[in-house]
Coordinates of C-alpha atoms and ligand atoms in Angstrom, one line a residue:
Chain A
M100 CA -48.8 32.5 -68.0
N101 CA -47.4 35.3 -70.3
I102 CA -45.7 34.4 -73.2
T103 CA -43.6 36.4 -76.0
L104 CA -44.2 34.7 -79.4
R105 CA -42.2 35.3 -82.2
V106 CA -44.1 34.2 -85.0
W107 CA -43.1 33.6 -89.3
R108 CA -45.9 36.0 -91.0
Q109 CA -46.0 36.3 -94.9
A110 CA -48.9 37.5 -96.6
N111 CA -48.8 34.8 -99.4
A112 CA -46.6 33.2 -101.5
Q113 CA -44.9 35.8 -103.1
D114 CA -44.5 37.5 -99.9
E115 CA -41.1 38.2 -98.2
G116 CA -42.0 37.6 -94.7
R117 CA -40.4 37.8 -91.2
M118 CA -40.9 37.3 -87.9
V119 CA -43.1 39.4 -85.7
T120 CA -43.1 39.7 -82.1
Y121 CA -46.6 39.6 -80.5
Q122 CA -47.2 39.3 -76.3
V123 CA -50.0 36.6 -75.6
A124 CA -51.1 36.9 -71.6
D125 CA -53.4 35.2 -69.4
V126 CA -52.0 31.6 -70.9
S127 CA -53.2 28.8 -69.1
P128 CA -50.9 26.3 -68.9
D129 CA -53.3 23.7 -69.8
M130 CA -54.2 25.2 -73.2
S131 CA -52.6 23.3 -76.0
F132 CA -50.3 24.8 -78.4
L133 CA -52.9 25.6 -80.9
E134 CA -55.4 27.0 -78.4
M135 CA -52.4 29.6 -77.4
L136 CA -52.6 30.6 -81.0
D137 CA -56.1 30.9 -80.7
L138 CA -55.9 33.5 -78.1
L139 CA -53.4 35.2 -79.7
N140 CA -55.5 35.7 -82.9
E141 CA -58.9 36.8 -80.9
D142 CA -56.7 39.2 -79.6
L143 CA -55.7 40.2 -83.5
T144 CA -59.1 40.3 -84.5
V145 CA -60.1 42.1 -82.2
K146 CA -57.1 45.0 -82.9
G147 CA -58.7 44.5 -86.7
E148 CA -55.2 43.0 -87.6
E149 CA -54.8 39.8 -89.7
P150 CA -55.4 36.9 -87.5
V151 CA -52.2 34.0 -88.0
A152 CA -52.7 31.4 -90.2
F153 CA -51.9 28.1 -89.3
D154 CA -53.1 24.2 -90.2
H155 CA -54.8 22.4 -87.6
D156 CA -58.1 19.8 -87.8
C157 CA -58.4 17.2 -85.6
R158 CA -56.0 18.4 -82.6
E159 CA -55.7 15.1 -80.9
G160 CA -52.9 14.2 -82.8
I161 CA -54.1 11.8 -85.5
C162 CA -54.9 13.6 -88.4
G163 CA -51.7 15.2 -89.5
M164 CA -52.8 18.7 -90.2
C165 CA -51.2 20.7 -87.5
G166 CA -47.0 21.2 -87.4
V167 CA -44.7 24.3 -86.8
V168 CA -41.4 24.3 -85.5
I169 CA -41.5 25.5 -82.2
N170 CA -37.9 27.0 -81.0
G171 CA -36.3 25.0 -83.7
T172 CA -37.9 21.6 -83.5
A173 CA -40.3 20.8 -85.7
H174 CA -44.1 20.2 -83.5
G175 CA -41.8 21.5 -80.6
R176 CA -40.8 18.4 -78.8
G177 CA -37.9 20.5 -77.3
D178 CA -36.1 18.1 -74.5
S179 CA -39.2 16.4 -74.0
P180 CA -39.2 12.4 -74.2
V181 CA -42.6 12.4 -75.2
P182 CA -42.7 12.6 -78.9
T183 CA -45.6 14.9 -79.9
T184 CA -47.6 16.7 -82.6
T185 CA -48.1 20.5 -82.3
C186 CA -51.9 20.4 -81.0
Q187 CA -50.7 17.7 -78.6
L188 CA -48.2 20.0 -76.9
H189 CA -49.3 21.9 -74.0
M190 CA -48.5 25.6 -72.4
R191 CA -46.9 23.5 -69.7
S192 CA -43.9 22.5 -71.4
F193 CA -42.7 26.2 -71.4
A194 CA -41.8 28.6 -68.8
D195 CA -43.7 32.0 -67.9
G196 CA -42.7 34.5 -69.6
A197 CA -40.8 32.4 -72.4
T198 CA -39.9 33.5 -76.0
I199 CA -41.1 31.1 -78.0
D200 CA -40.3 31.5 -82.0
V201 CA -43.0 29.6 -84.2
E202 CA -42.2 28.9 -88.1
P203 CA -43.2 27.0 -90.4
W204 CA -42.0 24.1 -92.1
R205 CA -39.0 24.5 -94.1
A206 CA -38.4 22.8 -97.5
G207 CA -38.2 23.1 -101.0
P208 CA -41.4 21.0 -101.7
F209 CA -43.1 22.7 -99.1
P210 CA -43.4 26.2 -100.4
V211 CA -45.3 28.6 -97.6
L212 CA -49.2 29.5 -98.9
K213 CA -49.5 32.1 -95.7
D214 CA -47.8 32.1 -92.2
L215 CA -47.3 29.0 -90.9
V216 CA -49.4 27.3 -93.6
V217 CA -47.6 25.2 -96.2
D218 CA -48.2 23.5 -99.5
R219 CA -47.6 19.9 -98.6
S220 CA -49.4 18.0 -101.5
A221 CA -46.0 16.7 -102.0
F222 CA -47.0 14.1 -99.6
D223 CA -50.2 13.5 -102.1
R224 CA -48.4 12.9 -105.4
I225 CA -46.0 10.1 -103.3
I226 CA -48.9 8.4 -102.3
Q227 CA -50.9 8.6 -105.5
A228 CA -47.4 7.3 -107.4
G229 CA -48.3 3.5 -105.4
G230 CA -48.9 4.1 -101.6
F231 CA -51.8 2.5 -102.0
I232 CA -53.4 -1.5 -103.3
S233 CA -55.7 -2.0 -106.2
A234 CA -56.8 -5.4 -106.1
N235 CA -60.6 -5.9 -105.3
T236 CA -60.7 -6.7 -101.7
G237 CA -64.1 -8.8 -102.1
S238 CA -65.7 -9.6 -98.5
A239 CA -63.8 -10.5 -95.7
P240 CA -61.6 -13.5 -96.0
D241 CA -62.2 -16.4 -93.1
A242 CA -60.2 -15.8 -89.8
H243 CA -56.7 -17.6 -90.6
A244 CA -57.0 -18.0 -94.3
A245 CA -54.2 -15.2 -94.7
P246 CA -51.6 -15.6 -91.6
V247 CA -49.6 -13.1 -90.8
S248 CA -47.2 -13.2 -88.4
K249 CA -47.1 -11.0 -85.4
L250 CA -43.8 -9.6 -85.8
K251 CA -45.2 -8.0 -89.6
A252 CA -48.6 -7.5 -88.2
D253 CA -46.9 -5.0 -85.7
R254 CA -44.3 -3.7 -87.9
G255 CA -47.1 -2.7 -90.3
F256 CA -49.4 -1.2 -88.2
D257 CA -46.8 0.8 -86.5
A258 CA -45.7 1.7 -90.0
A259 CA -49.3 3.0 -90.5
T260 CA -49.4 5.3 -87.8
C261 CA -47.7 8.0 -90.0
I262 CA -50.0 10.6 -90.3
G263 CA -47.9 12.8 -93.1
C264 CA -47.8 16.0 -91.0
G265 CA -44.1 16.7 -92.8
A266 CA -42.6 17.1 -89.7
C267 CA -39.7 14.6 -90.8
V268 CA -38.8 16.5 -93.8
A269 CA -39.0 19.8 -92.0
A270 CA -36.1 18.3 -89.3
C271 CA -34.4 16.9 -92.1
P272 CA -30.7 18.4 -93.1
N273 CA -31.5 17.2 -96.4
S274 CA -34.9 17.9 -96.6
S275 CA -35.6 14.4 -97.7
A276 CA -39.2 13.0 -97.1
M277 CA -37.6 9.6 -97.1
L278 CA -39.1 8.5 -93.2
F279 CA -42.5 9.8 -94.9
T280 CA -42.1 6.7 -98.0
A281 CA -40.8 4.7 -96.1
A282 CA -43.6 4.4 -93.4
K283 CA -45.8 3.9 -96.4
I284 CA -43.6 1.2 -98.0
T285 CA -43.1 -0.7 -94.8
H286 CA -46.8 -0.3 -94.0
L287 CA -48.0 -1.9 -97.2
A288 CA -44.5 -4.4 -97.4
M289 CA -45.4 -6.3 -94.5
L290 CA -49.2 -7.2 -95.1
P291 CA -50.5 -9.6 -97.5
Q292 CA -52.7 -7.1 -99.1
G293 CA -49.5 -5.1 -100.2
Q294 CA -47.5 -8.1 -102.0
P295 CA -48.8 -7.9 -105.5
E296 CA -47.5 -4.5 -106.4
R297 CA -44.7 -4.4 -103.5
Y298 CA -41.6 -3.8 -106.1
T299 CA -43.6 -1.5 -108.6
R300 CA -44.6 0.5 -105.9
V301 CA -41.3 1.1 -104.2
K302 CA -40.0 2.3 -107.3
S303 CA -42.4 4.5 -108.5
M304 CA -42.7 5.7 -104.9
V305 CA -38.9 6.8 -105.0
A306 CA -39.2 7.8 -108.2
Q307 CA -41.7 10.4 -107.4
H308 CA -40.9 10.9 -104.0
D309 CA -37.1 12.3 -106.1
A310 CA -39.4 14.0 -108.6
E311 CA -41.1 16.6 -106.1
G312 CA -37.8 18.0 -104.9
F313 CA -36.9 16.1 -102.1
G314 CA -33.4 15.5 -100.8
N315 CA -31.9 12.4 -100.3
C316 CA -31.1 9.9 -97.0
T317 CA -28.0 10.5 -95.3
N318 CA -29.5 8.6 -92.2
I319 CA -28.9 11.7 -89.8
G320 CA -31.8 10.5 -87.8
E321 CA -33.2 13.9 -87.3
C322 CA -36.7 12.9 -88.7
A323 CA -37.2 10.0 -86.6
A324 CA -36.7 12.3 -83.2
V325 CA -39.4 14.5 -84.3
C326 CA -41.9 12.3 -85.4
P327 CA -44.6 12.1 -83.3
K328 CA -45.7 8.9 -84.2
E329 CA -42.0 7.3 -83.6
I330 CA -41.9 6.2 -86.9
P331 CA -38.3 4.4 -86.6
L332 CA -35.5 4.5 -88.4
D333 CA -35.6 0.7 -89.8
T334 CA -38.1 2.0 -92.1
I335 CA -35.8 3.8 -94.4
S336 CA -33.8 0.2 -94.4
Q337 CA -36.7 -1.6 -95.0
L338 CA -37.4 0.5 -98.2
N339 CA -33.9 0.2 -98.9
R340 CA -33.9 -3.1 -99.3
D341 CA -37.5 -3.7 -101.2
L342 CA -35.8 -0.9 -103.5
I343 CA -32.3 -3.1 -104.2
A344 CA -34.4 -6.4 -104.4
S345 CA -37.1 -4.5 -106.9
L346 CA -34.0 -4.0 -109.2
F347 CA -33.8 -8.0 -110.1
K348 CA -37.4 -8.2 -110.5
K349 CA -38.8 -8.7 -113.9
D350 CA -41.5 -6.0 -113.4
G351 CA -41.2 -3.5 -117.0
K352 CA -40.0 -0.7 -114.8
Chain B
M291 CA -22.1 5.8 -101.9
A292 CA -22.7 3.0 -99.6
I293 CA -20.9 0.5 -101.7
T294 CA -17.6 2.6 -102.2
G295 CA -17.2 4.0 -99.0
L296 CA -17.4 0.5 -98.0
A297 CA -14.5 -0.3 -100.5
L298 CA -13.0 2.4 -98.9
V299 CA -12.9 1.5 -95.5
A300 CA -12.0 -2.1 -97.0
F301 CA -9.0 -0.5 -98.3
L302 CA -8.3 1.4 -95.5
L303 CA -7.9 -1.3 -93.3
M304 CA -5.4 -3.3 -96.1
H305 CA -3.7 -0.4 -95.8
M306 CA -3.2 -0.1 -91.9
S307 CA -2.0 -3.8 -91.8
G308 CA 0.6 -3.0 -94.7
N309 CA 1.7 0.1 -92.4
L310 CA 2.4 -2.2 -89.0
K311 CA 4.6 -4.3 -91.2
M312 CA 7.2 -1.5 -89.7
F313 CA 7.0 -3.0 -86.8
I314 CA 8.6 -6.7 -87.9
S315 CA 11.1 -4.8 -89.9
G316 CA 12.2 -1.9 -92.1
E317 CA 13.1 -5.0 -94.2
A318 CA 9.3 -6.4 -94.0
F319 CA 7.8 -3.1 -95.0
D320 CA 10.3 -2.4 -98.2
H321 CA 9.8 -6.1 -99.2
Y322 CA 5.4 -5.6 -98.8
A323 CA 5.8 -2.1 -100.7
H324 CA 7.6 -4.2 -103.6
W325 CA 5.8 -6.8 -103.8
L326 CA 3.0 -4.8 -104.5
K327 CA 4.3 -3.0 -107.2
G328 CA 5.8 -6.3 -108.9
E329 CA 9.3 -5.2 -107.6
G330 CA 10.6 -8.2 -106.3
D331 CA 12.9 -11.1 -107.8
E332 CA 10.0 -13.2 -107.6
G333 CA 7.6 -11.4 -109.4
G334 CA 5.3 -9.6 -106.8
I335 CA 1.9 -9.7 -105.9
L336 CA -0.8 -12.1 -108.5
Y337 CA 2.8 -13.0 -110.7
P338 CA 2.7 -14.7 -112.8
L339 CA -1.7 -14.6 -112.9
I340 CA -1.2 -11.1 -114.3
P341 CA 2.3 -9.3 -115.7
Q342 CA 5.3 -8.7 -113.5
G343 CA 4.2 -4.8 -112.4
W344 CA 0.8 -4.7 -113.3
F345 CA -1.4 -5.5 -110.4
I346 CA -0.6 -2.0 -109.0
W347 CA -1.8 -0.2 -111.8
I348 CA -5.1 -1.9 -111.9
F349 CA -5.3 -1.3 -108.8
R350 CA -4.8 2.3 -108.6
L351 CA -7.3 2.4 -111.5
G352 CA -9.8 1.0 -109.3
M353 CA -9.3 3.0 -106.7
M354 CA -9.5 5.9 -108.9
A355 CA -12.8 4.7 -110.0
V356 CA -13.8 4.3 -106.7
I357 CA -12.9 7.5 -105.0
L358 CA -14.1 9.3 -107.9
L359 CA -18.0 7.2 -108.2
H360 CA -17.8 8.2 -104.5
I361 CA -17.3 12.2 -104.7
Y362 CA -19.7 11.5 -107.9
S363 CA -22.4 10.6 -105.3
A364 CA -21.7 13.0 -102.7
V365 CA -21.8 16.0 -105.0
T366 CA -25.1 14.4 -106.5
L367 CA -26.1 14.1 -102.8
W368 CA -25.1 17.6 -102.0
R369 CA -26.5 19.7 -104.8
R370 CA -30.1 17.7 -104.2
A371 CA -30.1 18.6 -100.7
K372 CA -28.9 22.2 -101.1
I373 CA -31.6 22.4 -104.1
A374 CA -34.1 21.1 -101.2
N375 CA -33.1 22.8 -98.5
P376 CA -33.7 26.4 -97.9
D377 CA -32.0 26.6 -94.3
T378 CA -33.8 29.6 -93.6
Y379 CA -35.1 28.6 -90.0
V380 CA -34.5 31.7 -87.6
A381 CA -34.0 29.1 -84.8
K382 CA -32.7 25.6 -85.3
R383 CA -31.8 22.8 -82.7
R384 CA -30.7 19.5 -83.3
L385 CA -32.1 16.5 -81.5
A386 CA -30.5 13.7 -82.9
Q387 CA -27.5 14.1 -85.7
T388 CA -24.0 13.5 -84.5
Y389 CA -20.9 15.9 -85.1
S390 CA -19.7 13.6 -87.7
A391 CA -23.0 12.8 -89.7
R392 CA -23.1 16.4 -89.8
T393 CA -19.5 17.2 -91.2
M394 CA -19.9 14.3 -93.9
R395 CA -19.2 16.9 -97.0
W396 CA -17.1 19.7 -95.7
G397 CA -14.8 16.8 -93.9
G398 CA -15.3 14.8 -96.9
I399 CA -13.5 17.7 -98.7
I400 CA -10.8 18.1 -96.0
L401 CA -10.3 13.9 -96.3
L402 CA -9.7 14.5 -100.3
T403 CA -7.1 17.0 -100.0
G404 CA -5.5 15.0 -97.4
V405 CA -5.1 12.3 -99.8
I406 CA -3.6 14.3 -102.5
F407 CA -1.2 15.4 -99.8
H408 CA -0.6 12.1 -98.7
L409 CA -0.1 10.7 -102.1
L410 CA 2.1 13.9 -103.4
Q411 CA 4.4 12.7 -100.5
F412 CA 4.6 9.0 -100.1
T413 CA 3.6 7.7 -104.0
V414 CA 5.0 10.8 -106.2
R415 CA 7.3 11.5 -103.3
A416 CA 7.4 15.0 -104.7
T417 CA 6.8 16.6 -101.3
L418 CA 9.2 14.8 -98.6
F419 CA 10.3 17.3 -95.9
S420 CA 13.3 14.3 -94.9
G421 CA 15.0 14.8 -98.4
T422 CA 14.6 10.7 -98.9
A423 CA 13.1 10.7 -102.0
D424 CA 15.7 8.3 -103.2
A425 CA 15.7 6.0 -100.1
A426 CA 13.9 3.0 -99.1
P427 CA 10.5 2.9 -98.4
H428 CA 11.0 2.3 -94.9
E429 CA 13.7 4.9 -94.4
M430 CA 10.9 7.6 -96.5
V431 CA 8.8 6.5 -93.7
L432 CA 11.1 7.0 -90.6
G433 CA 12.5 10.2 -92.3
E434 CA 9.0 11.9 -92.8
F435 CA 7.7 10.9 -89.1
S436 CA 10.6 11.9 -87.1
I437 CA 9.4 15.7 -88.1
W438 CA 6.9 16.1 -85.0
W439 CA 4.6 18.5 -87.0
M440 CA 4.0 15.8 -89.6
V441 CA 2.8 13.1 -87.0
V442 CA 0.5 16.0 -85.7
A443 CA -0.8 16.3 -88.8
Y444 CA -1.9 13.2 -89.4
A445 CA -3.2 12.8 -86.4
I446 CA -5.4 15.5 -87.0
W447 CA -6.3 13.8 -90.8
M448 CA -6.8 11.0 -89.0
V449 CA -9.3 11.8 -87.0
A450 CA -11.5 13.7 -89.9
V451 CA -11.2 10.0 -91.5
C452 CA -12.4 8.4 -88.6
M453 CA -15.3 10.3 -88.1
H454 CA -16.1 10.3 -91.6
I455 CA -16.0 6.1 -91.0
R456 CA -17.9 6.4 -87.8
H457 CA -20.8 8.1 -89.5
G458 CA -20.3 6.5 -93.1
F459 CA -20.1 3.1 -91.9
W460 CA -23.2 2.9 -89.8
S461 CA -24.6 4.8 -92.7
A462 CA -23.7 2.4 -95.6
F463 CA -25.3 -0.4 -94.2
T464 CA -28.5 1.5 -93.5
T465 CA -28.4 2.2 -97.0
L466 CA -28.1 -1.5 -98.1
G467 CA -30.9 -2.4 -96.0
A468 CA -29.0 -3.9 -92.8
N469 CA -30.7 -1.8 -89.9
T470 CA -33.6 -4.1 -89.1
S471 CA -34.3 -3.0 -86.1
L472 CA -33.5 -0.8 -82.8
K473 CA -31.2 -3.0 -81.8
A474 CA -29.3 -3.3 -85.1
Q475 CA -29.1 0.1 -84.8
R476 CA -27.3 0.1 -81.6
V477 CA -25.3 -2.6 -83.1
L478 CA -23.7 -1.0 -86.6
N479 CA -23.1 2.3 -84.8
G480 CA -21.2 0.3 -82.3
C481 CA -19.5 -1.5 -85.2
A482 CA -18.7 2.2 -86.8
W483 CA -17.2 3.4 -83.5
V484 CA -14.8 0.1 -83.3
I485 CA -13.5 0.5 -86.8
A486 CA -12.8 3.8 -86.8
I487 CA -11.0 3.7 -83.1
L488 CA -9.4 0.4 -84.6
L489 CA -8.1 2.9 -87.8
Y490 CA -7.1 5.7 -85.7
I491 CA -4.9 3.2 -83.4
G492 CA -3.9 0.9 -86.4
F493 CA -2.5 3.8 -88.5
M494 CA -1.6 6.4 -86.0
I495 CA 0.8 4.1 -83.6
M496 CA 3.6 3.3 -86.5
P497 CA 3.9 7.4 -86.7
V498 CA 3.9 7.7 -82.7
A499 CA 6.7 4.7 -82.7
V500 CA 8.9 6.4 -84.8
L501 CA 8.7 9.9 -83.3
T502 CA 9.3 8.6 -79.7
G503 CA 12.4 6.5 -81.0
V504 CA 10.6 3.0 -80.5
L505 CA 11.1 2.4 -84.3
N506 CA 14.4 3.7 -85.9
Ligands
HEM61 C1 -10.8 7.7 -96.7 C2 -11.4 7.5 -97.6 C3 -12.7 7.5 -97.7 C4 -13.3 6.3 -97.2 C5 -13.1 5.3 -96.2 C6 -15.0 7.0 -97.0 C7 -16.0 6.4 -96.3 C8 -17.6 6.6 -97.1 C9 -18.4 6.0 -96.7 C10 -18.7 4.6 -96.2 C11 -20.0 6.6 -96.7 C12 -21.4 6.6 -96.2 C13 -22.4 6.1 -97.6 C14 -23.3 6.3 -97.5 O1 -23.9 7.5 -96.7 O2 -24.1 5.2 -97.4 C15 -19.4 8.4 -97.0 C16 -20.3 9.2 -97.4 C17 -19.5 9.9 -97.8 N1 -18.2 10.6 -98.3 FE1 -16.6 8.9 -98.0 N2 -15.1 8.1 -98.0 C18 -13.3 8.1 -98.3 C19 -13.3 9.7 -98.8 C20 -13.8 10.5 -99.1 C21 -13.5 11.6 -99.7 C22 -12.0 11.7 -99.9 C23 -14.6 12.5 -99.6 C24 -14.5 13.6 -100.3 C25 -15.3 14.7 -101.5 C26 -15.5 11.9 -99.2 C27 -17.4 12.2 -99.4 C28 -18.1 11.5 -99.0 C29 -19.7 12.4 -98.9 C30 -19.7 13.5 -99.2 C31 -20.5 11.3 -98.1 C32 -21.8 11.4 -97.6 C33 -21.8 12.3 -97.0 C34 -23.7 12.1 -96.0 O3 -24.1 11.0 -96.7 O4 -24.0 13.1 -96.1 N3 -15.7 10.7 -99.0 N4 -17.7 8.3 -97.5
SF4_62 S1 -43.1 9.7 -90.5 FE1 -43.6 10.8 -89.1 S2 -42.9 12.8 -89.3 FE2 -42.9 12.1 -90.7 S3 -44.8 12.3 -92.0 FE3 -44.7 10.2 -90.9 S4 -46.1 11.0 -89.1 FE4 -45.1 12.7 -89.6
FES63 S1 -54.7 18.7 -85.7 FE1 -54.8 16.6 -86.2 S2 -53.0 15.9 -86.1 FE2 -52.8 18.3 -84.8

């Protein structure tokens, strides 16, 4: 396959940045999108040009490092019914001779560091605000000592699959990180370990979400459509429920 | 946003049922209008619980507060989104959002303009086009909706209102925590469609009946 790429190039955070067009020849349809970028970078390196910077790590869809906007959709899902991370998107999803636009996540709290790499440490600070349990877990409890219903376990585990990639923010017209925050809230709210801090957690995490400068959720649904882990919109309702309930708890906050 | 929005939906349902009294008779409609304002002999709504004529002003004050709070929340959301979202994608594709969801903000401004015009027309009676400023309420309604372009203007405005409610109703319930599953999401969106279509038909059927001469 031969591909025409239009890639966002930006030397550093201060640089203005621009789209630059490159030709990538001899792309195998079985390459992942990132391998195709590797191919481009090898070519650029041979020519003595600066390779395109992009984030990646596991390349198997589980770490959440990768993520660029491809032809206008975060992670490049496009028309496919299958949600994906950028690293799990394959070149067979594109036509030979296609022109592909590649841009970094765009959101105020995700400043571009270089080319396609953005700073997502705002997510880390939301987690630091309460996305953990601080109880000592001790040794494993006896089986069935703390029963968890199947429904809650499933919801908790499903929400826990969020990899923190930031696609939800990238796709949101409000640049809200509500799906990410809600995934973390739901994950811990469903499990017994999460209960002691449940209502202080939701207040702290939402406060940090807002302090980072993310927009507010207006239930549009773009986030869930691009989420590689299919985190559902109902996690956001779970967050809202807990937030409303937290207003009536005497917890000093 | 959600609570004030739902209060406005409730108001619209009440307003709609009031308008439909035109189908009973002009007198029934006038009686209802006077009853709200406490102008009838029997003292009107909530009399003698509260003094005659007070209800309408308490209600107007409440509506004013709801609308101002709704607009305040909307402006806050809009401002925060403007700061958060640089909106600089070269290529942008929408996967999930509906036209209604996308147009909540500018649509809201159209709604507000419509509300102001509507109040100047039927409450203040300053912009009546049929010279019925001193007539009974039902005569005023008959006069205004005998003008074809007035009915067209209302039909367009109500499309904007009902689109706003199509997204707003679902969004409000989600904000209040009612979207508990994919099924709940479908149910809420279904209800939003039903309410929006019900309001559209309920509001437009009377002006259309006046224009076509069914009501006179
Ligand atoms: C006709 C009366 C109105 C009704 C029944 C109504 C109803 C609603 C409802 C239920 C919501 C959703 C709340 C949520 O997102 O949780 C909403 C949102 C909103 N309304 Fe209204 N509204 C009305 C008038 C207005 C007016 C006059 C404005 C003028 C600016 C306005 C602007 C907005 C905006 C900007 C939003 C937020 C949109 C978003 O979620 O992005 N609305 N409305
Ligand atoms: S909710 Fe989905 S899109 Fe958002 S950070 Fe988690 S995995 Fe990524
Ligand atoms: S590189 Fe780990 S999810 Fe894509």
